[in-house]
Coordinates of C-alpha atoms and ligand atoms in Angstrom, one line a residue:
M271 CA 189.2 -33.4 -27.5
E272 CA 186.4 -34.1 -29.9
L273 CA 183.2 -35.0 -27.9
S274 CA 180.7 -37.5 -29.3
K275 CA 177.0 -36.5 -29.6
R276 CA 176.2 -38.7 -26.6
Q277 CA 179.0 -37.1 -24.5
E278 CA 177.7 -33.6 -25.3
F279 CA 174.2 -34.7 -24.4
I280 CA 175.5 -36.0 -21.0
I281 CA 177.2 -32.7 -20.3
E282 CA 173.9 -30.9 -21.0
I283 CA 172.0 -33.2 -18.7
V284 CA 174.6 -32.8 -15.9
K285 CA 174.7 -29.0 -16.4
E286 CA 170.9 -28.7 -16.0
Q287 CA 170.3 -31.3 -13.3
G288 CA 173.6 -31.9 -11.5
P289 CA 174.4 -33.2 -9.1
I290 CA 172.9 -36.3 -10.7
T291 CA 173.7 -40.0 -10.4
G292 CA 175.0 -42.1 -13.2
E293 CA 171.9 -44.2 -13.0
K294 CA 169.6 -41.2 -13.5
I295 CA 171.6 -40.0 -16.5
A296 CA 171.4 -43.6 -18.0
E297 CA 167.7 -43.6 -17.5
Q298 CA 167.2 -40.4 -19.4
L299 CA 169.3 -41.6 -22.3
D300 CA 167.6 -45.0 -22.3
L301 CA 170.9 -46.7 -21.8
T302 CA 172.2 -49.1 -19.2
R303 CA 174.6 -47.8 -16.6
A304 CA 177.3 -50.1 -18.0
T305 CA 177.0 -48.7 -21.5
L306 CA 177.3 -45.2 -20.1
R307 CA 180.3 -45.9 -17.9
P308 CA 183.1 -45.3 -20.5
D309 CA 181.6 -41.9 -21.5
L310 CA 181.4 -40.8 -17.9
A311 CA 184.9 -41.9 -17.3
I312 CA 186.2 -39.9 -20.3
L313 CA 184.3 -36.8 -19.3
T314 CA 185.5 -37.0 -15.8
M315 CA 189.1 -37.6 -16.8
A316 CA 189.0 -34.8 -19.3
G317 CA 187.8 -32.4 -16.6
Y318 CA 184.3 -31.6 -17.9
L319 CA 182.6 -33.4 -15.1
D320 CA 183.4 -34.2 -11.5
A321 CA 182.0 -37.0 -9.4
R322 CA 181.3 -37.1 -5.7
P323 CA 180.6 -40.3 -4.0
R324 CA 176.9 -40.7 -3.0
V325 CA 176.1 -37.3 -4.6
G326 CA 176.7 -37.9 -8.2
Y327 CA 178.1 -36.0 -11.2
F328 CA 178.3 -32.3 -11.5
F329 CA 179.5 -29.9 -14.2
T330 CA 182.9 -28.3 -13.4
G331 CA 182.1 -25.2 -15.5
K332 CA 185.4 -25.5 -17.4
T333 CA 185.4 -24.8 -21.2
G334 CA 187.3 -26.8 -23.7
S335 CA 190.0 -24.1 -24.0
E336 CA 190.4 -23.8 -20.3
L337 CA 191.0 -27.6 -20.1
L338 CA 193.5 -27.4 -22.9
T339 CA 195.4 -24.6 -21.1
E340 CA 195.4 -26.7 -17.9
K341 CA 196.9 -29.6 -19.8
L342 CA 199.5 -27.4 -21.5
K343 CA 200.6 -26.0 -18.1
K344 CA 201.3 -29.6 -16.9
F345 CA 203.7 -30.4 -19.8
K346 CA 207.3 -30.8 -18.5
V347 CA 210.6 -30.5 -20.4
G348 CA 211.4 -34.1 -19.4
D349 CA 208.3 -35.4 -21.3
F350 CA 209.5 -33.9 -24.6
Q351 CA 213.3 -33.5 -24.5
S352 CA 215.7 -35.2 -27.0
V353 CA 219.1 -36.8 -26.7
P354 CA 221.9 -34.2 -26.4
I355 CA 224.9 -34.2 -28.7
V356 CA 228.0 -33.3 -26.7
V357 CA 231.7 -32.7 -27.7
D358 CA 234.8 -32.1 -25.6
E359 CA 236.1 -28.5 -25.5
N360 CA 239.3 -29.5 -27.2
V361 CA 237.8 -31.0 -30.4
S362 CA 238.2 -28.9 -33.5
A363 CA 235.6 -26.7 -35.0
Y364 CA 235.9 -28.9 -38.1
D365 CA 235.0 -32.0 -36.1
A366 CA 232.1 -30.2 -34.5
I367 CA 230.7 -29.4 -38.0
I368 CA 231.0 -33.0 -39.0
N369 CA 229.2 -34.0 -35.8
M370 CA 226.5 -31.5 -36.4
F371 CA 225.8 -33.0 -39.9
L372 CA 226.1 -36.7 -38.8
E373 CA 223.8 -36.2 -35.7
D374 CA 221.5 -33.9 -37.6
V375 CA 221.3 -31.2 -34.8
G376 CA 221.5 -27.5 -34.9
T377 CA 223.2 -27.0 -31.5
I378 CA 226.1 -29.0 -29.9
F379 CA 227.0 -28.8 -26.3
V380 CA 230.6 -28.5 -25.1
T381 CA 231.9 -30.1 -21.9
D382 CA 235.2 -30.1 -20.0
Q383 CA 237.2 -33.1 -18.9
H384 CA 234.8 -33.6 -16.0
S385 CA 231.9 -33.8 -18.3
K386 CA 230.5 -30.4 -17.1
L387 CA 228.9 -28.0 -19.4
V388 CA 231.2 -25.2 -20.5
G389 CA 229.6 -23.9 -23.6
L390 CA 227.6 -24.5 -26.8
L391 CA 227.9 -24.2 -30.5
S392 CA 225.1 -23.2 -32.9
R393 CA 225.2 -23.3 -36.7
K394 CA 225.9 -19.6 -36.8
D395 CA 228.9 -19.9 -34.4
L396 CA 230.5 -22.4 -36.8
L397 CA 229.6 -20.4 -39.9
R398 CA 231.2 -17.3 -38.3
A399 CA 234.3 -19.2 -37.5
S400 CA 234.6 -20.4 -41.1
I401 CA 234.4 -16.9 -42.6
G402 CA 237.9 -15.8 -41.6
N403 CA 239.7 -18.4 -43.7
Q404 CA 241.0 -20.0 -40.6
D405 CA 242.0 -23.7 -40.7
L406 CA 239.0 -25.0 -38.8
S407 CA 240.7 -28.3 -38.0
S408 CA 243.2 -26.4 -35.8
V409 CA 240.7 -24.2 -34.0
P410 CA 239.4 -25.8 -30.8
V411 CA 235.7 -25.3 -30.1
H412 CA 236.3 -23.5 -26.8
I413 CA 237.7 -20.6 -28.8
I414 CA 234.5 -20.0 -30.7
M415 CA 231.7 -21.3 -28.5
T416 CA 229.2 -19.3 -26.4
R417 CA 230.4 -20.0 -22.9
M418 CA 229.2 -20.3 -19.3
P419 CA 227.9 -18.5 -17.5
N420 CA 226.0 -17.0 -20.5
I421 CA 224.3 -20.3 -21.3
A422 CA 220.5 -20.5 -20.8
Y423 CA 219.5 -23.9 -19.6
C424 CA 216.6 -25.8 -18.1
S425 CA 215.9 -28.9 -16.1
A426 CA 213.7 -31.9 -16.9
D427 CA 211.3 -30.8 -14.1
D428 CA 210.8 -27.3 -15.6
L429 CA 207.5 -26.5 -17.3
L430 CA 207.7 -26.7 -21.1
L431 CA 205.9 -23.3 -21.2
D432 CA 208.7 -21.7 -19.2
A433 CA 211.4 -23.2 -21.4
A434 CA 209.6 -22.0 -24.5
Q435 CA 209.4 -18.5 -23.0
T436 CA 213.2 -18.6 -22.5
L437 CA 213.7 -19.6 -26.2
I438 CA 211.6 -16.6 -27.3
E439 CA 213.3 -14.1 -24.9
R440 CA 216.8 -15.2 -25.7
Q441 CA 216.1 -15.7 -29.5
I442 CA 217.7 -19.1 -29.5
D443 CA 216.8 -22.5 -31.0
G444 CA 217.4 -24.8 -28.1
L445 CA 218.4 -25.3 -24.5
P446 CA 220.5 -27.9 -22.8
V447 CA 218.6 -29.9 -20.2
V448 CA 220.9 -30.2 -17.2
E449 CA 221.3 -31.6 -13.7
E450 CA 223.0 -29.2 -11.4
K451 CA 225.8 -30.7 -9.3
E452 CA 228.1 -29.1 -6.7
D453 CA 230.9 -28.7 -9.2
G454 CA 228.9 -27.6 -12.3
V455 CA 226.1 -28.7 -14.5
E456 CA 225.8 -32.0 -16.4
V457 CA 223.9 -32.2 -19.7
V458 CA 221.2 -34.8 -19.7
G459 CA 219.1 -33.7 -22.7
R460 CA 218.3 -31.1 -25.4
L461 CA 215.1 -29.1 -25.8
T462 CA 214.5 -27.5 -29.1
K463 CA 211.8 -25.7 -31.0
T464 CA 211.0 -29.0 -32.7
N465 CA 210.2 -30.6 -29.3
I466 CA 207.9 -27.7 -28.5
A467 CA 206.2 -28.1 -31.9
K468 CA 205.7 -31.8 -31.1
A469 CA 204.1 -31.0 -27.8
L470 CA 201.7 -28.6 -29.6
V471 CA 200.7 -31.3 -32.1
E472 CA 200.2 -33.9 -29.4
L473 CA 198.0 -31.4 -27.5
G474 CA 196.0 -30.5 -30.6
R475 CA 195.5 -34.2 -31.5
D476 CA 194.9 -35.1 -27.9
E477 CA 197.6 -37.8 -27.8
H478 CA 199.2 -36.7 -24.5
V479 CA 197.3 -38.0 -21.5
Ligands
ADP269 P1 221.6 -20.4 -35.1 O1 223.0 -20.1 -34.9 O2 221.3 -21.6 -35.9 O3 220.8 -19.2 -35.5 P2 220.6 -20.0 -32.3 O4 219.7 -18.9 -32.7 O5 220.2 -21.0 -31.3 O6 221.1 -20.8 -33.6 O7 222.0 -19.3 -31.8 C1 222.3 -17.9 -31.9 C2 223.4 -17.5 -30.9 O8 223.0 -17.8 -29.6 C3 224.7 -18.4 -31.1 O9 225.8 -17.5 -30.9 C4 224.6 -19.4 -30.0 O10 225.9 -19.8 -29.5 C5 223.8 -18.7 -28.9 N1 223.0 -19.7 -28.2 C6 222.3 -20.7 -28.6 N2 221.6 -21.4 -27.6 C7 222.0 -20.7 -26.5 C8 221.7 -21.0 -25.1 N3 220.9 -22.0 -24.7 N4 222.2 -20.1 -24.2 C9 223.0 -19.1 -24.6 N5 223.3 -18.8 -25.9 C10 222.8 -19.6 -26.8

């Protein structure tokens, strides 16, 4: 977050004289308490300052990068996930390719008749299947997919950082976001490298509160 000159000045005053009341800060800046209130609210919300009733404001001692890390560690998968694209395990590889183009995704999730996750297809899986001159419209996706239990997945409550770590460790582009049920897992979302790039941009531009 870019601080204004006045906000930086307030931090300096609180650093040197804290705990200090809002009124005293206002006096020193030759401002009214009301004019100062939004700045104090921003600095408190952003974590630079803390306020104690009847004591006043004090400096938390946290640097900009510490505050940024704190924010990043609060990001959840559910805040950034996209809509999943899902096909039944019996559709053909040909239809899966068409789906991939129409939906503009790189990974398609495969479910069984009970809508439970049984596998997934990446671009490379479909390319590999197309190499052998097979008739792709007669090859069901369950023959060529990566299947459970080898699928890495996450839940909407997981930390975005942990999901990103899984993508790196497994060298994959995306994860299904699932809800675990007694008889299997249901796909509720899709988390890709693009979602993580978006989170990074929001953080850098300070759009995520
Ligand atoms: P691409 O095929 O476009 O390079 P990936 O790198 O995501 O895409 O996929 C590489 C391989 O890893 C594929 O065989 C794919 O089926 C598999 N894969 C992709 N995502 C997962 C996942 N979440 N869990 C397990 N395997 C996966």
